[in-house]
Short mmCIF file of C-alpha atoms in Angstrom, two decimals:
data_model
loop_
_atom_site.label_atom_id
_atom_site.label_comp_id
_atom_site.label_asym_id
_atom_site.label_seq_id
_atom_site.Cartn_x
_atom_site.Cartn_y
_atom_site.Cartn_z
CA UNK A 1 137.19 111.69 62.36
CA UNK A 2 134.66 111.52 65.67
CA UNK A 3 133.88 114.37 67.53
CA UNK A 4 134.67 113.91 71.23
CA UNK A 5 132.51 114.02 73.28
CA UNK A 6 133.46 117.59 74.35
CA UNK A 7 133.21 119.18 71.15
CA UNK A 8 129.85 117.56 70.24
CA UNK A 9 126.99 120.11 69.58
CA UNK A 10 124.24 120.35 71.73
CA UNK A 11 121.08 121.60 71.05
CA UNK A 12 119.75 123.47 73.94
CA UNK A 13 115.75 122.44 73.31
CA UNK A 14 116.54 119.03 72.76
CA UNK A 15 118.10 118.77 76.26
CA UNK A 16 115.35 120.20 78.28
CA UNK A 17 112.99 118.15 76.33
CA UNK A 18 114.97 115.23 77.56
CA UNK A 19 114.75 116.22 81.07
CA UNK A 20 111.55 118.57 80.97
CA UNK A 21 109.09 118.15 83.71
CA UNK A 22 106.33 116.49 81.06
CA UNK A 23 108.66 113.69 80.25
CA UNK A 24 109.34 113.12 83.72
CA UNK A 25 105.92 113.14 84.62
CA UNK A 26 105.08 110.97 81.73
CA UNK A 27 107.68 108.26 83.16
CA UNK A 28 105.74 108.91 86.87
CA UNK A 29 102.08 108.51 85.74
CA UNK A 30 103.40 105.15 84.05
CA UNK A 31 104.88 103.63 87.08
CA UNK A 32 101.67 104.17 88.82
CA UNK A 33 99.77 102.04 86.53
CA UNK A 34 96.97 100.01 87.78
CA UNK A 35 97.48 97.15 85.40
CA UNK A 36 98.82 93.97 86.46
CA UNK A 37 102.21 94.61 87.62
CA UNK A 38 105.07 91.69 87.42
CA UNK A 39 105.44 91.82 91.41
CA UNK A 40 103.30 91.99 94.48
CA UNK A 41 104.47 93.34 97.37
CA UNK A 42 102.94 92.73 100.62
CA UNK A 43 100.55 90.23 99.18
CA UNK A 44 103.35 87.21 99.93
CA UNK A 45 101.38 85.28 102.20
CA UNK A 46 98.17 85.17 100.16
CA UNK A 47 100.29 84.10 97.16
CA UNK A 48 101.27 81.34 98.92
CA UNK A 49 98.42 79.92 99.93
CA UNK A 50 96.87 80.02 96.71
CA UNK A 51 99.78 78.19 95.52
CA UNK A 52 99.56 75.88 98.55
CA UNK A 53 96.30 75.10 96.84
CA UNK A 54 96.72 74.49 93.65
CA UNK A 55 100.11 72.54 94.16
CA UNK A 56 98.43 70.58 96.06
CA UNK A 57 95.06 69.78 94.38
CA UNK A 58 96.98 69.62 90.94
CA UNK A 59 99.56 67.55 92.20
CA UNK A 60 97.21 65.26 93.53
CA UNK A 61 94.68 65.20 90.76
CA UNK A 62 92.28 66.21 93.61
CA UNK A 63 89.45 68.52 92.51
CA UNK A 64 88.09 71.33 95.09
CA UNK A 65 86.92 74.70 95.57
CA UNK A 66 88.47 77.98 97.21
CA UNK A 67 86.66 81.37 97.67
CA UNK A 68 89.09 84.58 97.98
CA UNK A 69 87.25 87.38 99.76
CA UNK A 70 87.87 90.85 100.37
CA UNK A 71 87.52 94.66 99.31
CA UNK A 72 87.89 95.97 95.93
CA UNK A 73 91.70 96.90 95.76
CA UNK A 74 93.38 94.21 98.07
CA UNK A 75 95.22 92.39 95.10
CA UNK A 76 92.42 89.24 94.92
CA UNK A 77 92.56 89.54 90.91
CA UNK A 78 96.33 90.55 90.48
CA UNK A 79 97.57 87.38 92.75
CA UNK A 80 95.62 84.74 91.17
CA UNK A 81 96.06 86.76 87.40
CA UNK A 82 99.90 85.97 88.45
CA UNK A 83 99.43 82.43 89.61
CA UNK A 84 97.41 82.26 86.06
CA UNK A 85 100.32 83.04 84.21
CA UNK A 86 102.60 81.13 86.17
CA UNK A 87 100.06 77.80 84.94
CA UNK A 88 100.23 78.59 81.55
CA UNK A 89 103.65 78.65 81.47
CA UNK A 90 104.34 75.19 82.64
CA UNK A 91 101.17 73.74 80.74
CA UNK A 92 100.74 71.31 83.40
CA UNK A 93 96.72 71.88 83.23
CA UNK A 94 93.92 73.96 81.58
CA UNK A 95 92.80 77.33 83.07
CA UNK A 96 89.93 79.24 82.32
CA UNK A 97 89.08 82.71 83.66
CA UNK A 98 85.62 84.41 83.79
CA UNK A 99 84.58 87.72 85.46
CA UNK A 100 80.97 86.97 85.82
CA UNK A 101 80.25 90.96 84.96
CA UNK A 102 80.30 89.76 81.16
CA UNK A 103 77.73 88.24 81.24
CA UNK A 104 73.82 90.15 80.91
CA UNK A 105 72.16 87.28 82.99
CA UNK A 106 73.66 84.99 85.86
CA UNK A 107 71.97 82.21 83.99
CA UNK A 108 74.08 83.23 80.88
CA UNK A 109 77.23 82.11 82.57
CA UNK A 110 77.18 78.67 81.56
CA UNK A 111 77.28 79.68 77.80
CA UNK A 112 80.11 81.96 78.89
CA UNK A 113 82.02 79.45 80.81
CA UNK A 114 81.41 76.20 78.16
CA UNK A 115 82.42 78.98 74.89
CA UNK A 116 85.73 79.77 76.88
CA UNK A 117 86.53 76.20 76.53
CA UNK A 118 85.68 76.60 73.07
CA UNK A 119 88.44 78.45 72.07
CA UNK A 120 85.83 81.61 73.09
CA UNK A 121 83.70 80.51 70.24
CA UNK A 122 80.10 82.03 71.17
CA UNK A 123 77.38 79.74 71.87
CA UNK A 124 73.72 80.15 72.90
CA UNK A 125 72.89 76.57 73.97
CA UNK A 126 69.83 76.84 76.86
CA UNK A 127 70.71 76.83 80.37
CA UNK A 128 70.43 72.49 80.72
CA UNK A 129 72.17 71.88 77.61
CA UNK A 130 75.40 74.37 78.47
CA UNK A 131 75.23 72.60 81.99
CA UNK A 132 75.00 68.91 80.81
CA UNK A 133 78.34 69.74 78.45
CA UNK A 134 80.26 71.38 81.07
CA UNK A 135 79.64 68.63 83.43
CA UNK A 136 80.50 66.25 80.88
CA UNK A 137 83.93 67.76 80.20
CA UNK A 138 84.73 68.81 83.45
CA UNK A 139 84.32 65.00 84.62
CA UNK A 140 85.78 63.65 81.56
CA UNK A 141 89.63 62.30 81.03
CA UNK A 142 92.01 64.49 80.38
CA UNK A 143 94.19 67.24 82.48
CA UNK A 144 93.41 69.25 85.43
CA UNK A 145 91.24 72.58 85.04
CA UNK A 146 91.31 75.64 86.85
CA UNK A 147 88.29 77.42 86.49
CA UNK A 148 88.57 81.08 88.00
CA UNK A 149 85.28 83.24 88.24
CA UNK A 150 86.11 86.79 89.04
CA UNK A 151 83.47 88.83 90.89
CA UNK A 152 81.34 85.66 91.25
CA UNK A 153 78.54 87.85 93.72
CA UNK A 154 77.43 88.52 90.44
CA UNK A 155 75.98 85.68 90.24
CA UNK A 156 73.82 86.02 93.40
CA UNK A 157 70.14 85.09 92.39
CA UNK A 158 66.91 83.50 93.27
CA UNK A 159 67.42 80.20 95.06
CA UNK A 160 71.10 80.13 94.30
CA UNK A 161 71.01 77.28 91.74
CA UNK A 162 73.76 78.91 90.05
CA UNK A 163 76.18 79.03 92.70
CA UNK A 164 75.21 75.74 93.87
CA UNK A 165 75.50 74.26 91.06
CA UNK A 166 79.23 75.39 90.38
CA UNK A 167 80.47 74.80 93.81
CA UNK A 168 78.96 71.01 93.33
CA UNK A 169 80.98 70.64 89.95
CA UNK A 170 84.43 69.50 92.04
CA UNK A 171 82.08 66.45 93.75
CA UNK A 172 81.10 64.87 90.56
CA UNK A 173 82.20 61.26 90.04
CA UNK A 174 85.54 61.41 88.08
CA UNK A 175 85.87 65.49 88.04
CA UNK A 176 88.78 66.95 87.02
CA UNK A 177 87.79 70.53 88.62
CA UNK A 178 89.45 73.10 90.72
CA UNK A 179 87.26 76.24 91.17
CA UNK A 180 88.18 79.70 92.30
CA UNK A 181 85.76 81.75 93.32
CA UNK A 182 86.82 85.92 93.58
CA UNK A 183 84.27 88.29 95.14
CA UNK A 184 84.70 91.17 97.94
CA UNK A 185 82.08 89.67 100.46
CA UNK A 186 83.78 87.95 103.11
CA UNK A 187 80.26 85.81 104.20
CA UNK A 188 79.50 84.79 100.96
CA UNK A 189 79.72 81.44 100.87
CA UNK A 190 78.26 81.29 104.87
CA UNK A 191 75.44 83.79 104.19
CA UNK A 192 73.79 83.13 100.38
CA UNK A 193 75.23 79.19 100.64
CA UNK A 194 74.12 77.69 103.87
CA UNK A 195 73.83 74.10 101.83
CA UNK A 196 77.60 74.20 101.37
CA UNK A 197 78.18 73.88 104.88
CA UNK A 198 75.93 70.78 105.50
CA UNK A 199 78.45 68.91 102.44
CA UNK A 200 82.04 68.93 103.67
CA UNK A 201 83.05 68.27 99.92
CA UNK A 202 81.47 71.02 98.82
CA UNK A 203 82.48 73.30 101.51
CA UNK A 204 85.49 75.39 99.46
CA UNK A 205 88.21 76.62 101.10
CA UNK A 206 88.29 80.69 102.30
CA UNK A 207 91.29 82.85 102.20
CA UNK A 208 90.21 86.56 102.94
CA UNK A 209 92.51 89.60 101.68
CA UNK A 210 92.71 92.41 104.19
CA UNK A 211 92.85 95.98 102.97
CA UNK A 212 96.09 97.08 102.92
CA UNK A 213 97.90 99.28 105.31
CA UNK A 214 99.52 102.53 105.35
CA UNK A 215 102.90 100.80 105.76
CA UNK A 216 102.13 98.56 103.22
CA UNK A 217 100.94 101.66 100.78
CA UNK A 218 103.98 103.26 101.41
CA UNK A 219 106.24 100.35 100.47
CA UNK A 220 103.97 99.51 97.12
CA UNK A 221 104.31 103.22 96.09
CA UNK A 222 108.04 103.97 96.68
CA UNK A 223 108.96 100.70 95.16
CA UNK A 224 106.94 101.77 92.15
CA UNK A 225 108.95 105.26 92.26
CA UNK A 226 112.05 103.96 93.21
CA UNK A 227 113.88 103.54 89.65
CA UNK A 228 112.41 107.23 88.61
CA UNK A 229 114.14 109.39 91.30
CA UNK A 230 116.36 111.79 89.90
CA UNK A 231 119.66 112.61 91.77
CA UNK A 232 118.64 110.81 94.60
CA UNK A 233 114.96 112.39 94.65
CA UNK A 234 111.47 111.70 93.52
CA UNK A 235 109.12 113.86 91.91
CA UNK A 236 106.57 113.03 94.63
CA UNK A 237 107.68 114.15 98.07
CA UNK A 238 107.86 111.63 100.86
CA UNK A 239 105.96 113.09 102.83
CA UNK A 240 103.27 113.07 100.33
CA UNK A 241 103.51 109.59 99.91
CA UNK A 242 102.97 109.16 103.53
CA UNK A 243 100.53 111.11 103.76
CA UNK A 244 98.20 109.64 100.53
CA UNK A 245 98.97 105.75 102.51
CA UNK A 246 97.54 107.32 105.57
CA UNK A 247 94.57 108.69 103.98
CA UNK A 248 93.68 105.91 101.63
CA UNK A 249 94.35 103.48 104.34
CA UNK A 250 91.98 105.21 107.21
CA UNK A 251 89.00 104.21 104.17
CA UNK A 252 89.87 100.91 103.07
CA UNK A 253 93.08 100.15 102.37
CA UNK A 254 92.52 100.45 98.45
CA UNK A 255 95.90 100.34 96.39
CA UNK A 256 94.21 100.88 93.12
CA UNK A 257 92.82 104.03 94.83
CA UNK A 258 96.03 104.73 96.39
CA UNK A 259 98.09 104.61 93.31
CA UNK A 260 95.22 106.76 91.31
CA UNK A 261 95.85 109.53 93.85
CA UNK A 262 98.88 109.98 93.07
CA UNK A 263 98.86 109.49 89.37
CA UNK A 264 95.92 111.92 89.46
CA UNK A 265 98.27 114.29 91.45
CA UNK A 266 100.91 114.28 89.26
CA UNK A 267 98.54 115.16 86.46
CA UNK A 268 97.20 117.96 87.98
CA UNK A 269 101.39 119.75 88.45
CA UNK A 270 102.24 118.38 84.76
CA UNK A 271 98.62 120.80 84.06
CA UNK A 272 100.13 123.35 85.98
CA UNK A 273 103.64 123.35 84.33
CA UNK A 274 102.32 122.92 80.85
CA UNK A 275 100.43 126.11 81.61
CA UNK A 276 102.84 128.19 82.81
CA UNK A 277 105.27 127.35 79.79
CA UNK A 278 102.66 128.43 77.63
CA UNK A 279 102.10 131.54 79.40
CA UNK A 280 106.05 131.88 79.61
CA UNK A 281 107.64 130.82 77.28
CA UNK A 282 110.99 132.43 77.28
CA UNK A 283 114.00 131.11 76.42
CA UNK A 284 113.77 126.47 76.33
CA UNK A 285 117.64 127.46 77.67
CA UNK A 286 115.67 129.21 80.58
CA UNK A 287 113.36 127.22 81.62
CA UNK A 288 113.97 124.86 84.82
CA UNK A 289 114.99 121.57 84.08
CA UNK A 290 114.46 120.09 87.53
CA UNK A 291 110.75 119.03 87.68
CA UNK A 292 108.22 120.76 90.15
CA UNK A 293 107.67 118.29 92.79
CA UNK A 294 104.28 117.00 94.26
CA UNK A 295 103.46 117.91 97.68
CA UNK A 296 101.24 116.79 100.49
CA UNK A 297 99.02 120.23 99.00
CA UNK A 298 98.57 118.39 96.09
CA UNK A 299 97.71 114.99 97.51
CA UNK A 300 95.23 116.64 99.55
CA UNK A 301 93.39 118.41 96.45
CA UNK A 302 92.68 115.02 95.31
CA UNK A 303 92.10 113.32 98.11
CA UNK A 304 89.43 115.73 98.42
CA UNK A 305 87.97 115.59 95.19
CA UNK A 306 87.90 111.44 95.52
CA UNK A 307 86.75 111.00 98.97
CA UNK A 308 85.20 114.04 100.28
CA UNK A 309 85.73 114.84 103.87
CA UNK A 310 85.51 111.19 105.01
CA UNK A 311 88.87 111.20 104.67
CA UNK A 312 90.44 115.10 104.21
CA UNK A 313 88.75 116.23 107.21
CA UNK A 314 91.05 116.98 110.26
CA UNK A 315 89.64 115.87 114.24
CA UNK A 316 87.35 118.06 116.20
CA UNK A 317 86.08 119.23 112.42
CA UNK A 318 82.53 118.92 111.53
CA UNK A 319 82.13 116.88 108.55
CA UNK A 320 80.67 118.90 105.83
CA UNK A 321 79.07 116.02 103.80
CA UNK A 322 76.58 117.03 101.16
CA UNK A 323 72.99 117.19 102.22
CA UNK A 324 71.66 114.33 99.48
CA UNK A 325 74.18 112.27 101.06
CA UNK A 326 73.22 112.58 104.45
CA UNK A 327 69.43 112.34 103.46
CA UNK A 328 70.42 108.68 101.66
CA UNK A 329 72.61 107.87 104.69
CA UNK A 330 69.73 108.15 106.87
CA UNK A 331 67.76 106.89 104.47
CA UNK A 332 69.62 103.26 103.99
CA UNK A 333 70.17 103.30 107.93
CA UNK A 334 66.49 103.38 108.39
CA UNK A 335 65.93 100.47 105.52
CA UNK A 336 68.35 98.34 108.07
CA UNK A 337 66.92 99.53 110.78
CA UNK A 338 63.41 98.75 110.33
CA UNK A 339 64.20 95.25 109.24
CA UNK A 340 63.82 95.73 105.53
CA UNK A 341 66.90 93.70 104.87
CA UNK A 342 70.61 94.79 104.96
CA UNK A 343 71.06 94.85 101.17
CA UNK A 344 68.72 96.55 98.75
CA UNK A 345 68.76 97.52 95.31
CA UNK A 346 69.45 101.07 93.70
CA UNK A 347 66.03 101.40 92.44
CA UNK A 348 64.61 100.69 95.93
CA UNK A 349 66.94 103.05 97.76
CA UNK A 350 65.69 105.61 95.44
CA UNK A 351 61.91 104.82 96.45
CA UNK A 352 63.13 105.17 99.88
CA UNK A 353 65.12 108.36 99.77
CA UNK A 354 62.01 110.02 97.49
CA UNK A 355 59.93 108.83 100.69
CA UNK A 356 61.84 110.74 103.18
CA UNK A 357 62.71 113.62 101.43
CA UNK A 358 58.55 114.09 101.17
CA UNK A 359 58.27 113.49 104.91
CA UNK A 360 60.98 116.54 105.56
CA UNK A 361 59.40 118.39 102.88
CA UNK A 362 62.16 118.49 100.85
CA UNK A 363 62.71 117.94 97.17
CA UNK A 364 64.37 114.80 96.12
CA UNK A 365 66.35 114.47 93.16
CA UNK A 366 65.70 112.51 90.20
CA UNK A 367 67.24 108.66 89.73
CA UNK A 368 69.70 109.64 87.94
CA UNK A 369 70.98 112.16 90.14
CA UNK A 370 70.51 110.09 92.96
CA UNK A 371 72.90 107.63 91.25
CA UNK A 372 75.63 110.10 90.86
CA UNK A 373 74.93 110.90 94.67
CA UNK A 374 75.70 107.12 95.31
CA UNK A 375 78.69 106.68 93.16
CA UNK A 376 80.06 109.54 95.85
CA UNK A 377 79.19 108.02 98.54
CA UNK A 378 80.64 104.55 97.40
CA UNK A 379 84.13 105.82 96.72
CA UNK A 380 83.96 107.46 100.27
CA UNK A 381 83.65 104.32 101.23
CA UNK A 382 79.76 104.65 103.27
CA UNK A 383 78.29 102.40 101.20
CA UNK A 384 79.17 99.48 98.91
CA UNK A 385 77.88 99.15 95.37
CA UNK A 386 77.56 95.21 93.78
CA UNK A 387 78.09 96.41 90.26
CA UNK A 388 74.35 95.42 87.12
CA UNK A 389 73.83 95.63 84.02
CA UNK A 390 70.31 97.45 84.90
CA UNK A 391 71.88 100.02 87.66
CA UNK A 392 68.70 99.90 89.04
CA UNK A 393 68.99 96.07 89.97
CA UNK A 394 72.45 96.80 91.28
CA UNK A 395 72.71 96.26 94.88
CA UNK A 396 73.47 98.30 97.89
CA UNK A 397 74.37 97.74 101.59
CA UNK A 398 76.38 100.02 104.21
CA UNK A 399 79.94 99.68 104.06
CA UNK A 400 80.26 101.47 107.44
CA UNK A 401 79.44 100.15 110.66
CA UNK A 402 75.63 101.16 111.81
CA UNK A 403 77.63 102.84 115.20
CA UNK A 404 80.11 104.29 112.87
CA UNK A 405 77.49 105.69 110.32
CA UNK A 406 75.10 106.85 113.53
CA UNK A 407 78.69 108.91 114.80
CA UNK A 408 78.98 110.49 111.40
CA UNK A 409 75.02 111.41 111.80
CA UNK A 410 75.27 112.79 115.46
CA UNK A 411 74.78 116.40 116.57
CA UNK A 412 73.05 116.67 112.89
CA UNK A 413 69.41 118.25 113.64
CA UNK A 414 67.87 117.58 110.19
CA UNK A 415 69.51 113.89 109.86
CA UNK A 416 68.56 113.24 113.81
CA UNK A 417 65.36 114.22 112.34
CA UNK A 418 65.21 112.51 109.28
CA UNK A 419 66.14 109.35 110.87
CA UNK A 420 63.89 109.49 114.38
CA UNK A 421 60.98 109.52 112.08
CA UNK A 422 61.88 106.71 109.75
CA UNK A 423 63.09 104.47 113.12
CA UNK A 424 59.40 105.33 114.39
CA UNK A 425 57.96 104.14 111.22
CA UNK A 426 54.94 105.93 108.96
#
């Protein structure tokens, strides 16, 4: 005979594990993934050009080039991952993707590229040979390819053969090639490929993804928390939500960055819970089963602890930015200033920054601290880091404005300092 459901025994412990804060904030870290998710929202209109694109280069048996801009975050990878799949799927051509950080060398790229249509089988065929057998195949009969290279800045060398020599690959008699071409700089193609724009066929096409907005954050996240609200409430506050859009926004408009805030807030409470169960354990009958929510408070920790006071700081406060920071602000401001180029490497920088420091009679720190010191100021979004293999190769340029880094600087004796010196030169 079954029970009904009335006279069914329940075991107290296995009900609050079922609805225990951890599991709930095991289901909340989850939805704030940063893997490719099987929607995009507020990315509609790049997704359609991209498809504008392909249908109608693919349709046409038309080869050609397009280079997607813009900052690390604004969905560049996930919408043209999606459009990936979408290709496979109807089998209508052959797509290859590369993210040009796998490889040690740019020059290694062609090995890379002519393995992946290899079935990945490595090769190590010299720099001609892997070029001669990709242009072969890419200009050879058969179906359509879609080659995407993923953070193709990377690539960024002497001469820019490399580049060149890709963005040419579409113009060859009888190709069969549509390149994509990911990176964040929006002036790539203007700036490191001035050829390009002397040879219309050769000139790709530019779609640039803007950062996203606090609006837009706020729709992502709640859409991503929607089916996890209990009773009509989620385990992250509103107004916490709003206020983690409006912080991550007022940097750059990051969603990775946006959704790691919160997933790094809700680890932080699940800490907290998990501690205070051990320290009270009591009765499992006892203990709450409605979860302990995250507030603005605990946004704001993090916020804190990922961007410093770029962001966390309130108006009329001084900034309290970390004096190796300021003294590598200055430091890069000067590089620009005195006409040393816009971009230089970490290795340089560190030359620099030793050079000032000495001049203020101050002690610098050693590389590798002064690498740490940049990986702060990167994610507060001063400066911009193009990732190496040798970190001290890796290159750096401001990701502020000079009038919105000389702001941050003002009413600062020793960086006033610092800086007048440098402008005046040694």
């Amino acid at each position: 005979m079954l029970l009904s459901p009335q006279r069914i025994p329940l075991s107290p412990r296995k009900d609050v594990l079922i609805n225990s804060p951890p599991d709930c904030y095991q289901n909340v870290k989850k939805a704030l993934h940063t893997a490719l998710p099987d929607r995009l929202l507020c990315r509609e209109a790049e997704m359609k050009t991209v498809n504008d694109f392909l249908d109608v280069h693919l349709g046409d048996e038309a080869p050609g080039s397009l280079y997607i801009s813009g900052a690390p975050g604004t969905g560049k990878t996930a919408v043209v991952s999606l459009i990936r799949q979408r290709l496979q799927e109807e089998r209508t051509c052959q797509s290859v993707y590369v993210n040009c950080m796998s490889v040690q060398n740019p020059q290694a790229i062609f090995n890379k590229i002519y393995s992946e249509f290899n079935h990945g089988k490595e090769l190590s065929l010299s720099v001609k040979a892997a070029v001669q057998k990709l242009e072969k195949v890419l200009s050879s009969k058969g179906s359509m390819v879609v080659l995407i290279l993923d953070e193709i800045d990377q690539l960024d060398c002497r001469n820019q053969e490399i580049l060149y020599t890709m963005f040419e690959w579409p113009t060859l008699a009888n190709s069969r090639l549509v390149l994509i071409g990911i990176a964040n700089a929006l002036d790539l193609t203007d700036r490191i490929l001035p050829r390009l724009q002397a040879r219309p066929k050769c000139r790709p096409q530019l779609l640039n993804f803007t950062p996203y907005t606090k609006d837009q954050l706020i729709k992502v996240l709640k859409d991503r928390l929607q089916s996890l609200e209990l009773n009509g409430h989620s385990v992250i506050e509103p107004s916490a939500v709003q206020f983690c859009a409006m912080k991550v926004a007022a940097v750059a408009g990051d969603m990775r960055k946006a959704l790691d805030v919160c997933r790094r807030a809700v680890e932080a409470v699940e800490t907290e819970v998990r501690k205070q169960q051990v320290l009270s354990p009591g009765s499992p009958s006892k203990r709450p089963t409605v979860p302990k929510k995250i507030g603005v408070a605990h946004i704001l920790r993090i916020v804190n602890t990922v961007y410093g006071s770029k962001v966390s700081s309130q108006p009329g406060q001084v900034e309290t930015i970390p004096l190796q920071q300021k003294l590598a602000m200055c430091t890069l401001l000067m590089v620009v200033r005195q006409g040393k180029g816009k971009e230089t490497t970490l290795g340089k920088f560190h030359e620099f920054y030793s050079s000032v420091c000495k001049g203020q009679k101050l002690q610098p720190v050693d590389q590798s601290e002064f690498f740490t010191v940049c990986s702060h100021m990167e994610t507060r979004g001063i400066i911009r880091i193009k990732k190496s293999k040798d970190a001290r190769n890796a290159k750096v340029n401001l990701g502020l404005d000079e009038k919105e880094l000389e702001i941050a600087l003002q009413d600062k004796t020793l960086l006033s300092a610092v800086l007048d010196k440098g402008l005046k030169g040694k």
